[in-house]
XYZ file of C-alpha atoms in Angstrom:
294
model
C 111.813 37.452 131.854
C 113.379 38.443 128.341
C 111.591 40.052 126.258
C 111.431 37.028 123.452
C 109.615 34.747 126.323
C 107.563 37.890 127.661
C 106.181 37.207 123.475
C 106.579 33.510 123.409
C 103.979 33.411 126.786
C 101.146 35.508 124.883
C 101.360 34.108 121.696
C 101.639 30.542 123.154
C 98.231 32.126 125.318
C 96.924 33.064 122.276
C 96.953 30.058 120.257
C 95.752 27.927 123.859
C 92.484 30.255 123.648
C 91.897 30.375 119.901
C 91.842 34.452 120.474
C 90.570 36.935 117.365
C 92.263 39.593 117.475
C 95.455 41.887 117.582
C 98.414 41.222 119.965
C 100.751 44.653 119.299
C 103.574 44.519 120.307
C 105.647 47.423 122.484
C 108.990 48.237 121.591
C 111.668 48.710 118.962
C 110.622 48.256 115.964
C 107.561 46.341 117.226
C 104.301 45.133 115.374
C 101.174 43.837 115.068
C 100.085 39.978 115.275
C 96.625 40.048 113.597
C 95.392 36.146 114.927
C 92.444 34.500 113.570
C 91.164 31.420 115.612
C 94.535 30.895 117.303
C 96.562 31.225 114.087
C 98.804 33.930 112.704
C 97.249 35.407 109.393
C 99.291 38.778 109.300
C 102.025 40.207 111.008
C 102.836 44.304 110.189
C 105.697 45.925 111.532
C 107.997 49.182 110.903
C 111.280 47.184 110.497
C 109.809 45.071 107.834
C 108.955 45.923 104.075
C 104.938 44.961 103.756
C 104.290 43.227 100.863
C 103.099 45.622 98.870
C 106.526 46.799 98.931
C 107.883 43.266 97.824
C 105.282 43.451 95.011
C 106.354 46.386 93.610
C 110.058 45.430 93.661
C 109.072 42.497 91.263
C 108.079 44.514 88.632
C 105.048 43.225 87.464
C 103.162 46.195 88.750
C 104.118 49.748 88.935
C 103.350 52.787 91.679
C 100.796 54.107 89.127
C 98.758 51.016 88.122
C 98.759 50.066 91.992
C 97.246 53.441 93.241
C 94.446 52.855 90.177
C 93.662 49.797 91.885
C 93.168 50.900 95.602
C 90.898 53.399 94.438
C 88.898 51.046 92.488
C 88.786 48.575 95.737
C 87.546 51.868 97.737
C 90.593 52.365 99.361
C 91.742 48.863 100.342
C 95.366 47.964 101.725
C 95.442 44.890 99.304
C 93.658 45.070 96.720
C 94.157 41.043 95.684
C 91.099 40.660 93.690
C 92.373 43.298 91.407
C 95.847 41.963 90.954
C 94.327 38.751 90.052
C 91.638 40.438 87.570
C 94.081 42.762 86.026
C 96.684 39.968 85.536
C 99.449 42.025 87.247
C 99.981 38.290 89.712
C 98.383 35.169 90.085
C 97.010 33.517 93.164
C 100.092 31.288 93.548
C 102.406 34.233 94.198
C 99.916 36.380 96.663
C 100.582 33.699 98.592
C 104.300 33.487 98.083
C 104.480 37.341 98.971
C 102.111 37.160 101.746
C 103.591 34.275 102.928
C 107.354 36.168 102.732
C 106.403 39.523 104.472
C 104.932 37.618 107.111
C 107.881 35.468 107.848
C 110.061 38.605 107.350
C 107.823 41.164 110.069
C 107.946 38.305 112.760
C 111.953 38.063 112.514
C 112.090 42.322 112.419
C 110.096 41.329 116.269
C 112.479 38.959 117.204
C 115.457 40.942 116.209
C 114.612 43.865 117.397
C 113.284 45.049 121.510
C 110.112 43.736 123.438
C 109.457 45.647 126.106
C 105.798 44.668 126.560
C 102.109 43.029 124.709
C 98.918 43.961 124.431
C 95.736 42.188 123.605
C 92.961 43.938 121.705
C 90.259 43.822 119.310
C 90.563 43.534 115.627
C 90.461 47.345 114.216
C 90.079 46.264 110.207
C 90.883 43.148 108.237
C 94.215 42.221 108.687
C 96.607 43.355 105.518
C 97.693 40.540 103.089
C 96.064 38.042 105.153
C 97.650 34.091 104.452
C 95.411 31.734 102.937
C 95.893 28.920 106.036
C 97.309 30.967 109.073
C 100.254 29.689 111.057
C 100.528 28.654 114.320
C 102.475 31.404 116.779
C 104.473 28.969 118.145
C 106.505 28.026 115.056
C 106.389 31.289 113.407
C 108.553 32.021 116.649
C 110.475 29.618 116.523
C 112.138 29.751 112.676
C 112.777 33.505 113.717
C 114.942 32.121 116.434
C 116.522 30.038 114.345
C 117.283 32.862 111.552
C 118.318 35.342 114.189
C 120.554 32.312 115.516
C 122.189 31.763 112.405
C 122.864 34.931 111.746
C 124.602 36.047 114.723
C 126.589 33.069 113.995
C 127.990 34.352 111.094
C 131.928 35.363 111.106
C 130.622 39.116 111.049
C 127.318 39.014 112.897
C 125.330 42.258 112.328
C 121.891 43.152 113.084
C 118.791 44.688 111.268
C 118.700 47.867 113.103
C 122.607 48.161 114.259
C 125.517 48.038 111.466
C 125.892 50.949 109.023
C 128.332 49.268 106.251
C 130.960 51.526 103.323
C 131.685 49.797 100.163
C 135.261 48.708 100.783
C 137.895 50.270 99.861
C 138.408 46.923 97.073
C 139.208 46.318 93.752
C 137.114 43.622 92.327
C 135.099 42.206 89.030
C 131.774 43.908 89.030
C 130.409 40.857 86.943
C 131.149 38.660 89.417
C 129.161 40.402 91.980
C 124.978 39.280 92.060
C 122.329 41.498 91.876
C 121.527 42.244 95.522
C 124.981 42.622 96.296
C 125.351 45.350 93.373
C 122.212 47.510 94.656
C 123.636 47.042 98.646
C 127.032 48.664 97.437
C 125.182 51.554 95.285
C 122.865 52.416 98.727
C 125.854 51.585 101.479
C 126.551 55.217 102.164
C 127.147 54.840 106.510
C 124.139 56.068 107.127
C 121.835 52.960 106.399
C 121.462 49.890 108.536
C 120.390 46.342 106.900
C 116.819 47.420 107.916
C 117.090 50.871 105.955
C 118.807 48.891 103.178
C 115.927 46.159 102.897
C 113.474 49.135 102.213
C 115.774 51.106 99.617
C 115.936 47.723 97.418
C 112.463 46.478 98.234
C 113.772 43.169 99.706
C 113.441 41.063 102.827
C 115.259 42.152 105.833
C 116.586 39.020 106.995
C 117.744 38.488 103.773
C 119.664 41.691 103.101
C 120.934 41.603 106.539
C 122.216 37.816 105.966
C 123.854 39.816 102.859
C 125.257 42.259 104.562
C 127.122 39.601 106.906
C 128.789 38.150 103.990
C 129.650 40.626 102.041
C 131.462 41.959 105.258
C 132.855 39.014 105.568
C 134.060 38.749 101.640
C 135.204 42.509 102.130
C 133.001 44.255 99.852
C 131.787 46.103 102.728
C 133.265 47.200 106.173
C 131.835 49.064 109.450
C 133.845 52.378 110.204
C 133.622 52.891 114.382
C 134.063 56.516 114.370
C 131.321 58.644 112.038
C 132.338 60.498 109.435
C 133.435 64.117 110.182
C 131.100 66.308 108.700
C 132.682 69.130 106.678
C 132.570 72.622 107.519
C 132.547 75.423 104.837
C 134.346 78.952 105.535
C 133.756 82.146 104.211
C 135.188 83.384 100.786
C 137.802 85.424 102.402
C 138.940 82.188 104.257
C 139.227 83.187 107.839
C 137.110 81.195 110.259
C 134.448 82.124 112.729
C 135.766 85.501 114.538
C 135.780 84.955 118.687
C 133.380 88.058 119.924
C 135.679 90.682 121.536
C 134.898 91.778 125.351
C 133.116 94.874 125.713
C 135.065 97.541 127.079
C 134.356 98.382 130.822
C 132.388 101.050 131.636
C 133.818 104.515 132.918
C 132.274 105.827 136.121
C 130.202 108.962 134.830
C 132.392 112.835 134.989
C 130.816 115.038 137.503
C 129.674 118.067 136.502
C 131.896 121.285 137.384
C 129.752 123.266 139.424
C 129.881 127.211 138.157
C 131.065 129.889 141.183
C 130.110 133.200 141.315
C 132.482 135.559 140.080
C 133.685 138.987 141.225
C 133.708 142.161 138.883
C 136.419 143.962 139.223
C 135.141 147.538 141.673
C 131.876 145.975 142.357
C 130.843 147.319 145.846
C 129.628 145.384 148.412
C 126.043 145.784 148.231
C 126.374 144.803 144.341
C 128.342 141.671 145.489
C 125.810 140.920 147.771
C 123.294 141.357 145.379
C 124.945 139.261 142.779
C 125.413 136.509 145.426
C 121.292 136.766 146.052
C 120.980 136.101 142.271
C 122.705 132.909 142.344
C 120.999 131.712 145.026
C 122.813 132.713 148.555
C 120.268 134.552 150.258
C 119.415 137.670 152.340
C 121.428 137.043 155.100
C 124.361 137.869 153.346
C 123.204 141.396 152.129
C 122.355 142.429 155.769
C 126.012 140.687 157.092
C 127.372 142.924 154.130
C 125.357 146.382 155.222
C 125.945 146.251 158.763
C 129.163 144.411 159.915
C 129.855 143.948 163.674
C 132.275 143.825 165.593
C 134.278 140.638 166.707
């Protein structure tokens, strides 16, 4: 079983049985059903923007005004009622945004790896909860379709695959739209669609439908091989010196051991004497005094 049906069966399960709760879902990037009743009312995942994110792209509200109103909602995710008060956004586009990250979490899923689901309790309120939650069978489904669509396209990429270049192209910056401006002035080979939708605080499956065209219209391309990374040397401008082999090791000199010498008319008793001062012995002194015959 694929991993899109191993999700299709417990959401389908989940809707059957009217479950409260959280399906999370294992794998790459993953996420986080939050059902109500049966119905989808939130969907969080790490390939996805969340809509605060798409908020604060608008413009109506900025990174300041929004932390002023978590604190004053004691520390909620989404603060709505403060939006509304504060007239940073109306009711009518909550819902548009909520309705948009939704959408755009479920397709990151469906894009991206299942490996496994698991069933649990509900650990908060869900985050930017929809107004009228949506069945879990045709959330799945228009992901399908997207993804379908998209790998349909003359140069099919995916969210967390293709890392585009601006082209190497002359053409009319005023012809070119908004989006397509900001994906050309982040494109650096490093960023996927996915890393691009969070740079320019848009929808993933949008900038990654983006991304397809544009590398179809050549304002971007895919290099195969990465970029060499350069390499500084020294000032001098020699490179990295190999190490040199130690020299081997000599075998130690022995010492020269020191003989007794002879003084000219020494006698034999002071020979033999001199020989019991470096060590030889009395046995020499007597051989010395009284010789014997052979």
């Amino acid at each position: 079983m694929s991993g899109y049906e191993l999700l299709a069966r417990d959401l389908a399960a989940c809707g059957r049985e009217g479950f409260t709760g959280e399906l999370r879902v294992l794998g790459s990037p993953g996420g986080t059903f939050h059902l109500h009743g049966g119905l989808v009312v939130a969907v969080e995942s790490p390939g996805a923007p969340a809509p605060e994110a798409l908020l604060l792209r608008s413009g109506r509200i900025g990174g300041e005004e929004w932390a002023g109103l978590v604190r004053e909602s004691g520390g909620a995710r989404w603060p709505a009622a403060g939006l509304i008060a504060h007239g940073y956004a109306g009711a009518a586009q909550l819902r548009v945004v909520c309705a948009m990250a939704l959408q755009d979490a479920v397709f990151a899923v469906v894009a991206g790896s299942v490996e496994g689901c698991e069933r649990g309790p509900a650990t908060g309120p869900p985050p930017a909860p929809v107004a009228v939650g949506e069945p879990p069978t045709r959330l799945l489904q228009v992901a399908s379709r997207k993804l379908g669509a998209l790998l349909e396209q003359p140069y099919p990429v995916r969210p967390d695959r293709e890392r585009p270049v601006p082209a190497s192209l002359s053409y009319a910056a005023g012809r070119l739209g908004a989006l397509q401006r900001e994906l050309l002035a982040h494109a650096d080979g490093r960023c996927t669609a996915r890393d691009l939708a969070f740079r320019t605080g848009r929808g993933v499956y949008t900038v990654t439908v983006e991304v397809a065209r544009m590398l179809g219209e050549g304002l971007l391309e895919c290099v195969d091989a990465p970029r060499p990374i350069p390499v500084r040397l020294p000032p001098d401008g020699h490179g990295i010196r190999p190490r040199e082999p130690a020299p081997p090791r000599q075998p130690p000199v022995p010492e020269a051991t020191t003989l007794p010498r002879r003084r000219p008319g020494a006698s034999g008793i002071n020979e033999a004497l001199t020989t019991e001062r470096n060590g030889t012995g009395w046995k020499e002194f007597f051989r010395l005094r009284n010789p014997t015959a052979k």
